[in-house]
Coordinates of C-alpha atoms in Angstrom, one line a residue:
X1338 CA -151.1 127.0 71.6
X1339 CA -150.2 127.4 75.2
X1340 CA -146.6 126.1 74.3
X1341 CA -146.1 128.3 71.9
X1342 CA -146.2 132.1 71.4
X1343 CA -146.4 131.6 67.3
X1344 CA -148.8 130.8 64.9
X1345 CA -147.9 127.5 63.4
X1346 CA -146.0 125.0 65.4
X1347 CA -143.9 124.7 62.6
X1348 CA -142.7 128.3 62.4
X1349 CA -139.3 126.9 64.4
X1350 CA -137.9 126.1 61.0
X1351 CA -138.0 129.2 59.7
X1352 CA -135.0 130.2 61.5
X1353 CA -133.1 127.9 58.9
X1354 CA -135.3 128.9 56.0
X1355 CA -136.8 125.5 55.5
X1356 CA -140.0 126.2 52.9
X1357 CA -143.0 125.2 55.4
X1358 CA -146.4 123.4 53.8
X1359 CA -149.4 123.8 55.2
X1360 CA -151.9 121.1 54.2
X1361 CA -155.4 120.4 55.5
X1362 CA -155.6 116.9 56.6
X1363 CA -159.4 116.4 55.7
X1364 CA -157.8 116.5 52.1
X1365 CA -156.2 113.1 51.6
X1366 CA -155.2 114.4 48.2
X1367 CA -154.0 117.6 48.9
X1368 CA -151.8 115.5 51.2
X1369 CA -150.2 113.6 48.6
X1370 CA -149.7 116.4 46.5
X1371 CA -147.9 118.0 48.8
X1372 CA -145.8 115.0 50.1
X1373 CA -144.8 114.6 46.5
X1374 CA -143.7 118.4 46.1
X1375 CA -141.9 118.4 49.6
X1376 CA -140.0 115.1 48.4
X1377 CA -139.5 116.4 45.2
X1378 CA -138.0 119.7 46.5
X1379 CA -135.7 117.5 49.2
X1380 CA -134.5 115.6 46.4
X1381 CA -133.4 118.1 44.0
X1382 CA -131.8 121.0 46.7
X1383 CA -130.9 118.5 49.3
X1384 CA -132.2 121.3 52.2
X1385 CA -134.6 120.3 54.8
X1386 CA -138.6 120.9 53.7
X1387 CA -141.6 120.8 56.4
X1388 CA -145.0 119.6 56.1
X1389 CA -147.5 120.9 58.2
X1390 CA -150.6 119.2 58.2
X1391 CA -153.5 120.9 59.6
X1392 CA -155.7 118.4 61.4
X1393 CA -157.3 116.9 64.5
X1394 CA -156.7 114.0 67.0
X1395 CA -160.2 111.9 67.7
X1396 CA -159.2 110.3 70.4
X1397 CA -157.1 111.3 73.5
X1398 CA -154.1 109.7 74.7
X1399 CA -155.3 106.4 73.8
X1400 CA -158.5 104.4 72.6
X1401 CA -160.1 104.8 76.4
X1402 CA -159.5 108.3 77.4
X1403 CA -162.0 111.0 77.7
X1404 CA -160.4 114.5 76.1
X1405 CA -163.7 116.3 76.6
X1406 CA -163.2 116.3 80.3
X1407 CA -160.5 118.6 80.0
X1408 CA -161.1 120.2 76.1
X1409 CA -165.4 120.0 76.2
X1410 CA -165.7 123.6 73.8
X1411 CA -162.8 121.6 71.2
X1412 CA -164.1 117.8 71.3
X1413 CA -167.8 119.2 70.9
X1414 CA -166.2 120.6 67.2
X1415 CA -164.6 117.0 66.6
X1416 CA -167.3 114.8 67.4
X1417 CA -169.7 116.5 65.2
X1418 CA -166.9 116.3 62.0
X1419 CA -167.5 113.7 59.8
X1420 CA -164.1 111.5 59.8
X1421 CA -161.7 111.8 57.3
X1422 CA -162.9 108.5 55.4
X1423 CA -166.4 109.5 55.0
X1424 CA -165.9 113.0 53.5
X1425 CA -163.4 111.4 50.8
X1426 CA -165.7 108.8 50.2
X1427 CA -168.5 111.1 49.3
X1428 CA -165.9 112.8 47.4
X1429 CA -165.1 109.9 45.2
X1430 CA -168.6 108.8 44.8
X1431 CA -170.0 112.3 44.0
X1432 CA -167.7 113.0 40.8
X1433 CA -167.8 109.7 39.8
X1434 CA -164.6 107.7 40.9
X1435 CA -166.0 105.1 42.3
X1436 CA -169.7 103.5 43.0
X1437 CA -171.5 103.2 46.5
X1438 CA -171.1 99.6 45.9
X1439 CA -167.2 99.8 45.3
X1440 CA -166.9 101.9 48.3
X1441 CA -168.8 99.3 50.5
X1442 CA -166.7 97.0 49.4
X1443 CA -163.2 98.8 49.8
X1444 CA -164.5 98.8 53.6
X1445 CA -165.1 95.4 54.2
X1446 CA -162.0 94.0 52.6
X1447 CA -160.2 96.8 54.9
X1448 CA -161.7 95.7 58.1
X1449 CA -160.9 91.5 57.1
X1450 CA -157.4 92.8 56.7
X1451 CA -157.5 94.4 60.0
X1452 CA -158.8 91.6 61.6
X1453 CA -156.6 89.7 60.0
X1454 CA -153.9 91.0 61.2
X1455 CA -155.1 91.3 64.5
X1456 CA -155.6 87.4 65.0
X1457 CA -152.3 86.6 63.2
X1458 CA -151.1 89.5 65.9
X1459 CA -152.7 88.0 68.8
X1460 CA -151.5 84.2 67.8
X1461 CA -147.8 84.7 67.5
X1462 CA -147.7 87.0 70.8
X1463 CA -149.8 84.3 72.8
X1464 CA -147.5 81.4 71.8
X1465 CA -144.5 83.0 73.5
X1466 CA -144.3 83.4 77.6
X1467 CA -144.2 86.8 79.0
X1468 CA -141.2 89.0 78.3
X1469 CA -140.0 86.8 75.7
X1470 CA -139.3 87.6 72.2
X1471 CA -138.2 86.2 68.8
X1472 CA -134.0 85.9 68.5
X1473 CA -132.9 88.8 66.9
X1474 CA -130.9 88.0 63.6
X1475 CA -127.4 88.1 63.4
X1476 CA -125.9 91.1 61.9
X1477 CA -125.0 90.6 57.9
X1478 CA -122.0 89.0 56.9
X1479 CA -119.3 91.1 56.2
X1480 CA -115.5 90.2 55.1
X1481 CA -114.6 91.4 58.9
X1482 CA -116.8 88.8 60.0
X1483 CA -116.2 85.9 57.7
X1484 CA -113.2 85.5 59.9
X1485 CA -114.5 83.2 62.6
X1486 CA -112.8 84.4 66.1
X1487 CA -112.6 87.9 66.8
X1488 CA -109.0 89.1 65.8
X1489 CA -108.4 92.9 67.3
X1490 CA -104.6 93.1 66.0
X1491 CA -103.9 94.3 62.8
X1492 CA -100.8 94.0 61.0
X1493 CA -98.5 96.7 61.0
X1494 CA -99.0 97.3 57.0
X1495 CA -102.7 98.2 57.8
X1496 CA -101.1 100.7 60.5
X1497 CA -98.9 102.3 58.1
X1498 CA -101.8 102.7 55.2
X1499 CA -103.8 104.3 57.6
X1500 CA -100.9 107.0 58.6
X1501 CA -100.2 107.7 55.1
X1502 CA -103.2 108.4 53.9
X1503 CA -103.2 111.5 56.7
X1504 CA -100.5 113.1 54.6
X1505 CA -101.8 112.5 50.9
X1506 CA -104.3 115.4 50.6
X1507 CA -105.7 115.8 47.1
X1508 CA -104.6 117.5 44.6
X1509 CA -104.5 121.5 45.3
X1510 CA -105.8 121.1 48.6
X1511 CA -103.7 123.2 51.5
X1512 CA -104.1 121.9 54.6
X1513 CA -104.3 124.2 57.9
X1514 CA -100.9 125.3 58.9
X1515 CA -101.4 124.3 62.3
X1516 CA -102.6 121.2 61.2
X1517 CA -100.1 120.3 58.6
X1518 CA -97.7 118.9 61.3
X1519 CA -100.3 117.7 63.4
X1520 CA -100.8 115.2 60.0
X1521 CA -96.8 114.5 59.7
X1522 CA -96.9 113.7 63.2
X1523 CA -99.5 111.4 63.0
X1524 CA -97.7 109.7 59.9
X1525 CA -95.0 109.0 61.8
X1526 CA -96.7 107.4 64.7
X1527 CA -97.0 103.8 62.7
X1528 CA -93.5 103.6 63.0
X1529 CA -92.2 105.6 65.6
X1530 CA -94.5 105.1 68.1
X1531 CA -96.3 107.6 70.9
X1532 CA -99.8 106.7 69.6
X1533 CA -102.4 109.5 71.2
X1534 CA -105.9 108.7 72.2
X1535 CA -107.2 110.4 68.4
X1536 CA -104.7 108.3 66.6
X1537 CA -105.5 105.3 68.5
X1538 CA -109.3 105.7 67.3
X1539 CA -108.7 106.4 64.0
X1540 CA -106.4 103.3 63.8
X1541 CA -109.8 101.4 64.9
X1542 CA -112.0 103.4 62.7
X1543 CA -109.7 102.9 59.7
X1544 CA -108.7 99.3 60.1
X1545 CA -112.0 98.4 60.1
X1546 CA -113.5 100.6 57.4
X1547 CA -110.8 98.4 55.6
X1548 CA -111.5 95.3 56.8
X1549 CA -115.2 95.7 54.5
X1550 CA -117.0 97.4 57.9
X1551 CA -118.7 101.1 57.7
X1552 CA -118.0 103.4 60.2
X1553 CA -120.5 106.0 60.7
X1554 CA -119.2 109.0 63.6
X1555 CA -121.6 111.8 64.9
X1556 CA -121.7 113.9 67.8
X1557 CA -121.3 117.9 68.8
X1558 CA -118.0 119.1 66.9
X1559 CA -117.2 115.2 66.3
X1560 CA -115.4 115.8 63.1
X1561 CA -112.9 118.3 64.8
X1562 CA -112.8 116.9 68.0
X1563 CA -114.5 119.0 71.0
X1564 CA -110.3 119.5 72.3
X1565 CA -109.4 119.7 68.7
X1566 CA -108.0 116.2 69.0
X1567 CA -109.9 113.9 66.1
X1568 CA -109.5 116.0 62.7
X1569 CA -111.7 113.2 61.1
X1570 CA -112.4 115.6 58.4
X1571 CA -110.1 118.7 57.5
X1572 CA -111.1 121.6 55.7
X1573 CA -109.1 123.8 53.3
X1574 CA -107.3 126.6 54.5
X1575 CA -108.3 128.6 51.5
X1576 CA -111.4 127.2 49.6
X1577 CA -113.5 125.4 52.5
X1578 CA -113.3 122.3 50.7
X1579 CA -113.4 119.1 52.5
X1580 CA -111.2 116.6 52.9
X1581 CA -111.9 113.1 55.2
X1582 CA -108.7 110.5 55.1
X1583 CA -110.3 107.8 56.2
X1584 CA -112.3 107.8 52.9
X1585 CA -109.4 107.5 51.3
X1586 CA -107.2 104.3 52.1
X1587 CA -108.0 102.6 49.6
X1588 CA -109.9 100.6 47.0
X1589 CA -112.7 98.3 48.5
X1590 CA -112.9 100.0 51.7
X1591 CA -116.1 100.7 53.5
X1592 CA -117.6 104.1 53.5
X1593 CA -116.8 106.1 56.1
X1594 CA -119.7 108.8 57.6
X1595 CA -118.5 112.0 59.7
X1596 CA -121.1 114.4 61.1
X1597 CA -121.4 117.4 63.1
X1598 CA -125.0 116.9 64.9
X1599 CA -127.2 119.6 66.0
X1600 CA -127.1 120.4 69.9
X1601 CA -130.1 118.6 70.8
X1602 CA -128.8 115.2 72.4
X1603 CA -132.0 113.3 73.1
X1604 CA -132.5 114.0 69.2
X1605 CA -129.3 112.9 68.0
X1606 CA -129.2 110.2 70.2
X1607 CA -132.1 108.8 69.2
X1608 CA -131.4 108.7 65.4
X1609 CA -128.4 107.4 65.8
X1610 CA -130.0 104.5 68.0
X1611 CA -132.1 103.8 65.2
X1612 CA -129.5 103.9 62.6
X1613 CA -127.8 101.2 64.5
X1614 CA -130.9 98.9 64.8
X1615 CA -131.0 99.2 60.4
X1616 CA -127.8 99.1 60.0
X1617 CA -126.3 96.3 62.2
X1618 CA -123.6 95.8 59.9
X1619 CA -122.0 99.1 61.0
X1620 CA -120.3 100.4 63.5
X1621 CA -122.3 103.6 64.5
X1622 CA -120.6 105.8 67.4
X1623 CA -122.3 108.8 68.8
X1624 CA -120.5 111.0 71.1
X1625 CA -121.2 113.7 73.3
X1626 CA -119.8 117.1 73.3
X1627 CA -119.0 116.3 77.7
X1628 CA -120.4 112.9 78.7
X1629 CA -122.7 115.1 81.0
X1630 CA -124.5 116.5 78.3
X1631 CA -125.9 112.7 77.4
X1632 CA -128.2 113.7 80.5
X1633 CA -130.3 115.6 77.5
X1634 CA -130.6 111.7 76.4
X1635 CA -131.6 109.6 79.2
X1636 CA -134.6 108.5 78.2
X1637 CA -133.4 107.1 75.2
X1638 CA -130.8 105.2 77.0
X1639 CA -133.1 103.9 79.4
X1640 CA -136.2 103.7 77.2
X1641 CA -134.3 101.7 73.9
X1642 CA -130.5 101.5 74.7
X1643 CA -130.3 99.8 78.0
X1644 CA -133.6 97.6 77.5
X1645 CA -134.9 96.7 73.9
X1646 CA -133.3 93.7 73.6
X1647 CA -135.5 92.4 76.6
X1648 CA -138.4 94.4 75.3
X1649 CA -138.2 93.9 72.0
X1650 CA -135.5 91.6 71.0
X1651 CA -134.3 94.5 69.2
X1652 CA -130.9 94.5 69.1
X1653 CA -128.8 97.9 69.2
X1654 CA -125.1 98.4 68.6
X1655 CA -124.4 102.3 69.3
X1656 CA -121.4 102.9 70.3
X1657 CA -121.5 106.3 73.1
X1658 CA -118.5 107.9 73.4
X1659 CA -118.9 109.7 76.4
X1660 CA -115.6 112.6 77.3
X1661 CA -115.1 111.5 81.3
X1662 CA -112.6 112.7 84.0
X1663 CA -112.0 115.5 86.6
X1664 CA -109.6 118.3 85.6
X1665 CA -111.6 121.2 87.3
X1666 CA -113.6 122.4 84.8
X1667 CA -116.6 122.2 86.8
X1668 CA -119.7 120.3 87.9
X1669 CA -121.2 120.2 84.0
X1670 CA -117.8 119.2 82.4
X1671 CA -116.4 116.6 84.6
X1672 CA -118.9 113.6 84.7
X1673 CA -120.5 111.2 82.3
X1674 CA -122.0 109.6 85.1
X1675 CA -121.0 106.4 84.9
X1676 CA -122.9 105.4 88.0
X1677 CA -126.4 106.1 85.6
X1678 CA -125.2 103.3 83.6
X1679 CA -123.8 100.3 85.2
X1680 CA -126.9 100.8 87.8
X1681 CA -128.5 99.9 84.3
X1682 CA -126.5 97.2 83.1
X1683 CA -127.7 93.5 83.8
X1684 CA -128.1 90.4 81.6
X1685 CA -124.9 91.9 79.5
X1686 CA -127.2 94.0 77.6
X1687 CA -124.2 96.5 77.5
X1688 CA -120.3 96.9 77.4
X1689 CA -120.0 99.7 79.7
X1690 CA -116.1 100.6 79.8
X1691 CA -113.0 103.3 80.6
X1692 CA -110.2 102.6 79.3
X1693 CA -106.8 103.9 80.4
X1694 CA -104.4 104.1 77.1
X1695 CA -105.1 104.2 73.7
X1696 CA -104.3 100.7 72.3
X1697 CA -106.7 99.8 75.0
X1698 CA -109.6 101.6 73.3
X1699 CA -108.7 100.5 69.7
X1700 CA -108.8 96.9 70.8
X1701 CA -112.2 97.6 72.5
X1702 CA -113.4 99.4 69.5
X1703 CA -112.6 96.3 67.0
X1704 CA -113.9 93.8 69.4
X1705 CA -117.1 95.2 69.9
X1706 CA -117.3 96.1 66.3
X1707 CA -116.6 92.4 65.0
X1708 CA -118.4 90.7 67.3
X1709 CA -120.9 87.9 66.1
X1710 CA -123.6 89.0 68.7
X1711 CA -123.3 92.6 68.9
X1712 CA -124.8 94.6 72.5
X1713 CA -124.5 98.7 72.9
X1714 CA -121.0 100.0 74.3
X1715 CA -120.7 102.6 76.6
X1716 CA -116.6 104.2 76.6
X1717 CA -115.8 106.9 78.9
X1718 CA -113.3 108.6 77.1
X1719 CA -110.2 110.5 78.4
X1720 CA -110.2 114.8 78.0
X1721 CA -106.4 116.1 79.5
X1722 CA -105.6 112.5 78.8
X1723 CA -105.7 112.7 75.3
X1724 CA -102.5 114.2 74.7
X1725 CA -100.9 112.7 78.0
X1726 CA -97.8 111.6 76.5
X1727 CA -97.1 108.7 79.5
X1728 CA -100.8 107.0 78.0
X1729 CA -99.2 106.8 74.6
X1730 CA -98.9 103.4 72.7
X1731 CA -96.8 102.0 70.5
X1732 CA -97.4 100.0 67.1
X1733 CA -96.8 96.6 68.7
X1734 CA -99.8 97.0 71.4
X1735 CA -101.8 97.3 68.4
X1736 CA -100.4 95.0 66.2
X1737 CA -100.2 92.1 68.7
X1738 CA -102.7 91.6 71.7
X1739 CA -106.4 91.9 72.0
X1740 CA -108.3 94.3 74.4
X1741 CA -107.9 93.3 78.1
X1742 CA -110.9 94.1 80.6
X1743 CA -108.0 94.4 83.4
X1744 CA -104.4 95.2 83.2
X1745 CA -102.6 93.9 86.3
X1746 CA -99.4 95.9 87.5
X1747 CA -96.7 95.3 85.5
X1748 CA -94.1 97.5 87.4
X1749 CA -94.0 95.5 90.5
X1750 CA -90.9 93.3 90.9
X1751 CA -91.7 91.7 94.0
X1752 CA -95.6 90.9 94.8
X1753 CA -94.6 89.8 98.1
X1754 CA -93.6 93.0 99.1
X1755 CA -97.1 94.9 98.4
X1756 CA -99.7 95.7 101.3
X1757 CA -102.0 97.7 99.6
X1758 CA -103.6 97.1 95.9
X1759 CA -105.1 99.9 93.9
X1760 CA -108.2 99.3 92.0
X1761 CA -109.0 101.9 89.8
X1762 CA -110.0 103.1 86.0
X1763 CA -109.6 105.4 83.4
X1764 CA -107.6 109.4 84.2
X1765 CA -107.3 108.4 88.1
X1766 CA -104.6 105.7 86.9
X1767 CA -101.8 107.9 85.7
X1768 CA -102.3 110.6 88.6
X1769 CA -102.1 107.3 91.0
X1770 CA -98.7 106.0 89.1
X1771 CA -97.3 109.7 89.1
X1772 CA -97.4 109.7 92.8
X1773 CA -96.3 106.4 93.5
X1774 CA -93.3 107.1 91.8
X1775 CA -92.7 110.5 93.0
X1776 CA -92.9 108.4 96.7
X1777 CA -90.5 105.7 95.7
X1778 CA -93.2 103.0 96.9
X1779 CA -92.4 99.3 96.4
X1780 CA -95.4 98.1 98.7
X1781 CA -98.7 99.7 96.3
X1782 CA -99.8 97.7 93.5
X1783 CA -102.0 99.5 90.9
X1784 CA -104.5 97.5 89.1
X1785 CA -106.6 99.1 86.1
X1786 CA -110.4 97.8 85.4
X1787 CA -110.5 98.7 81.8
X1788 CA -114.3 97.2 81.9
X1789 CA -116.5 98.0 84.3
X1790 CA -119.5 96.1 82.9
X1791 CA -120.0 92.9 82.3
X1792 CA -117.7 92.9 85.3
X1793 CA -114.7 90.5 84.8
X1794 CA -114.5 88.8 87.9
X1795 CA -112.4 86.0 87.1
X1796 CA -110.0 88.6 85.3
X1797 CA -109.7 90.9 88.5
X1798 CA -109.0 87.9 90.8
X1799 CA -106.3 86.8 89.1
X1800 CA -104.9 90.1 88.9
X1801 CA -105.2 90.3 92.6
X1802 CA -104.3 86.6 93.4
X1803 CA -100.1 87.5 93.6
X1804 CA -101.5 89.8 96.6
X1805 CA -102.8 87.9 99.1
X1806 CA -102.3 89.6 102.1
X1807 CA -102.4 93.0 101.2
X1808 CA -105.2 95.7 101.5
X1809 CA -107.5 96.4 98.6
X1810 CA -108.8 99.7 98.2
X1811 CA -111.3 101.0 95.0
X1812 CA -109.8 104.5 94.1
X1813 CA -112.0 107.1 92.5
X1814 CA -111.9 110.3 91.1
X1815 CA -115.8 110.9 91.7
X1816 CA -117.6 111.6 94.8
X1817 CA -119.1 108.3 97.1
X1818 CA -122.5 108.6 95.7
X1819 CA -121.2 108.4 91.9
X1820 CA -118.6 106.6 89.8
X1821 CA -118.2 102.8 89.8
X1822 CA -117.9 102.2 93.9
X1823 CA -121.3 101.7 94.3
X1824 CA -121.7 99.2 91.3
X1825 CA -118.3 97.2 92.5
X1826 CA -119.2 97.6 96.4
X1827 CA -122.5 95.6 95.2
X1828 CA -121.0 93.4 92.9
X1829 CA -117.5 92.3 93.2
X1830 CA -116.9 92.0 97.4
X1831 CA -119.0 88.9 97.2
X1832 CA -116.2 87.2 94.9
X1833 CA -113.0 88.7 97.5
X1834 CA -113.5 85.3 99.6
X1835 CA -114.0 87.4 103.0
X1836 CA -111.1 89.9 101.3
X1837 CA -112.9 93.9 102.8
X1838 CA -112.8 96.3 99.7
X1839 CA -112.2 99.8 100.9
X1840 CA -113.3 103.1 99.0
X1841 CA -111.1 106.2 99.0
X1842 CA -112.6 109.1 96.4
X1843 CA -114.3 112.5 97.3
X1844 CA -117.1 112.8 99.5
X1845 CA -121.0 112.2 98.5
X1846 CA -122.1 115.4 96.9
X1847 CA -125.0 116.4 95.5
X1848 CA -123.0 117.9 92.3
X1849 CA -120.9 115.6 90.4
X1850 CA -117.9 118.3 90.6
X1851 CA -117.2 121.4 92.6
X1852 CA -117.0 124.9 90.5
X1853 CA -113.9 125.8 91.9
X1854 CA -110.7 124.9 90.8
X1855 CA -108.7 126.2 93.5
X1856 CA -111.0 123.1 95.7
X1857 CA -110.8 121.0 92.9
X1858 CA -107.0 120.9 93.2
X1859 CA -107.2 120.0 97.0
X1860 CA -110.2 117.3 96.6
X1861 CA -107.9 116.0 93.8
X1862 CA -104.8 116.1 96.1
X1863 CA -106.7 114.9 99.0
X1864 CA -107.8 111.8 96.7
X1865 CA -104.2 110.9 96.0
X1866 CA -102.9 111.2 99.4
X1867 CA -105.5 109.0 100.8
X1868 CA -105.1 106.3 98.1
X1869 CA -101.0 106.0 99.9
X1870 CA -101.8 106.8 103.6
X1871 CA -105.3 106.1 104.5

């Protein structure tokens, strides 16, 4: 009662006028009764229904503890109830149900099953060493993976099916105005190129809901888009009707799930981690409203995402789509914290990547989806560079290619000419190329690490092999203390051969971003600058 100023614990659903039972647990009957009507009433209104059942915990935190240290007055009351079991038994026996003698026995062959299971439990844990576990099970065969080798590309056909079905509404349905050319624009993409981030994703999302796979998206204002950038499901400008194209490509295609999830992360989180673990042969991608807010989750990333494998062997494959990148919006709206997660990455229990254009992410998306041994994926996804129109892609990165974990510099013309390389990922990128074009440099090479974890090592040094002398330097858009350079000051400078790796970003803070924007511009200028002159 003392966390609560109501009643009933349950009296929190009331404020969405769910019918609340309350049942008496010392009535095993009642109970059922009243699971039956709450099912029952679920089934046929498809609204949410509460049980509350009125009862008592015997023991404290576990078998050991002692509640009447701290509760004496409340575990007086419980020790002098009769259990649960007793009272029905004398229940039964009373009007006649069953005999003395039946009872007895009901007992008995209980407690052999118990022990049963116990020994069988206590066998098949003892046979293994510590901290090993049982293989998980592959994930079920599905037409995407009867395949054999991961293929990402998809043939432009696919492309174009996808894009059309954007601008075949049903019959009667009217579109939003200010979405109706958002939808021919997106048609036209298949062909004429400037693929966004949203249609990128969709591409992903609809090539594999066609290649057999089901693609299940939740999140804060997921369906929209939290920067109105997704429109995975549109509603009807005049009726409210819904309408969802990616459910509509064509026959035999995979079901496609959209939802908007209530704003309780560690919640949402957590369901969708277990609909991943039931469902391994879907693709399940939760996202957050800001990558920040996943803070409201950490314990189900560090508790079940980052570690059940090794616990458990229970093998997860969410998909967190986490909005990442510093535009000024302030110290709650700029970081996903990426540091949080590669500093729990090991043993490739994760794909932990930012990607820096579209096709990127699309090939990402389908490799980690198709995959014959599935892990969790952690994407930092772009905000001000979704509709960047210098990180748009065209058809043939999608339809050719597969999903590179670095992309060296393709605009230098002579290698021998560069003194300093650029390692960076994700937003920083494009800000980076912007000013080394607005310098005229011919000496700066810019390489993009499009996965951070498991790091690709042998990918990175042959980027930077045509670079021999020059300097490198690990550019950042996050302060010292956050980002990647902690993870790749730790990890990848023992792989340089002697080579110094050099940090320019903005200073350790205790906030991942100032509130300011004003000295967000200058840290973000300041950033830049040092990345050419340091």
């Amino acid at each position: 009662a003392n966390s609560r100023s109501s009643v009933y614990c349950t009296d929190v659903a009331r404020m969405i006028q769910a019918p609340i039972f309350h049942v008496n647990g010392d009535d095993p009957e009642a109970c059922v009764r009243v699971a039956r009507l709450a099912f029952e009433f679920r089934q046929a209104f498809k609204k949410d229904v509460v049980v509350d059942m009125v009862c008592y915990r015997r023991r404290g935190h576990n078998e050991g503890d002692d509640p009447s240290m701290t509760q004496p007055l409340m575990y007086a009351l419980i020790d002098a109830k009769r259990s649960v079991r007793k009272l029905y038994t004398e229940a039964l026996v009373g009007r006649g149900d069953i005999s003395v003698e039946e009872a007895e026995q009901a007992l008995r062959d209980y407690q052999a099953q118990l022990e049963r299971v116990f020994v069988e439990t206590r066998e098949t844990t003892g046979s293994a060493g510590a901290g090993e576990a049982e293989p998980a099970p592959a994930p079920p065969e599905t037409p995407a993976r009867r395949r054999g080798p991961v293929t990402t590309a998809v043939s432009l056909e696919v492309l174009k099916q996808i894009a059309e079905a954007h601008v075949n509404p049903p019959t009667g349905f009217t579109v939003h105005p200010k979405l109706l050319s958002l939808m021919q624009r997106r048609a036209a993409m298949a062909s004429a190129g400037g693929i966004d981030w949203a249609m990128g994703e969709l591409f992903a999302l609809g090539s594999l809901l066609l290649d057999g796979m089901p693609v299940r998206l939740a999140g804060q204002d997921t369906r929209r888009g939290t920067f109105a950038q997704r429109h995975a499901v549109l509603i009807d400008h005049r009726t409210g009707a819904e309408w969802a194209p990616l459910s509509h490509l064509g026959d035999g295609q995979a079901r496609f799930y959209a939802y908007d999830s209530l704003l309780s992360e560690f919640a949402a989180l957590g369901f969708e981690y277990g609909y991943s673990v039931a469902r391994p042969e879907a693709l399940v991608c939760w996202e957050a409203q800001f990558g920040d807010f996943a803070n409201g989750a950490q314990s189900v990333v560090d508790e079940f995402i980052s570690s059940s494998e090794q616990k458990w062997g229970q093998r997860s494959s969410v998909v967190l789509l986490l909005p990442h990148g510093y535009e000024g919006q302030g110290p709650d709206h700029s970081s996903a914290r990426p540091e949080r997660y590669l500093a729990l990455a090991a043993e490739e229990n994760m794909t932990i990547a930012m990607p820096s254009t579209p096709a990127s992410y699309f090939h990402l998306l389908r490799r980690e989806a198709l995959a014959a041994v599935r892990r969790p994926v952690v994407v930092f996804t772009p905000k001000s560079m979704l509709r960047l129109k210098a990180a748009t892609s065209t058809p043939e990165e999608l339809t050719a290619g597969e999903f590179q974990p670095v992309i060296d510099d393709r605009g230098v013309t002579d290698p021998a000419a560069v003194t300093r390389v650029l390692l960076c990922a994700g937003k920083v990128y494009w800000d980076l190329l912007t000013e080394r074009t607005a310098r005229s440099d011919t000496s700066t090479a810019i390489v993009r690490v499009e996965q951070l974890y498991p790091l690709p090592v042998d990918q990175i040094l042959a980027a930077l092999s045509p670079y021999r002398g020059a300097e490198l330097v690990w550019v950042q858009e996050e302060p010292a203390n956050q980002g990647p350079w902690s993870f790749m000051a730790l990890n990848l400078t023992e792989h340089l051969a002697g080579r110094k790796l050099v940090r320019v970003s903005r200073a350790a803070s205790a906030a991942t971003a100032t509130g300011s924007h004003r000295a967000h511009e200058r840290e973000q200028r300041a950033v830049v600058d040092a990345a050419f002159t340091r």
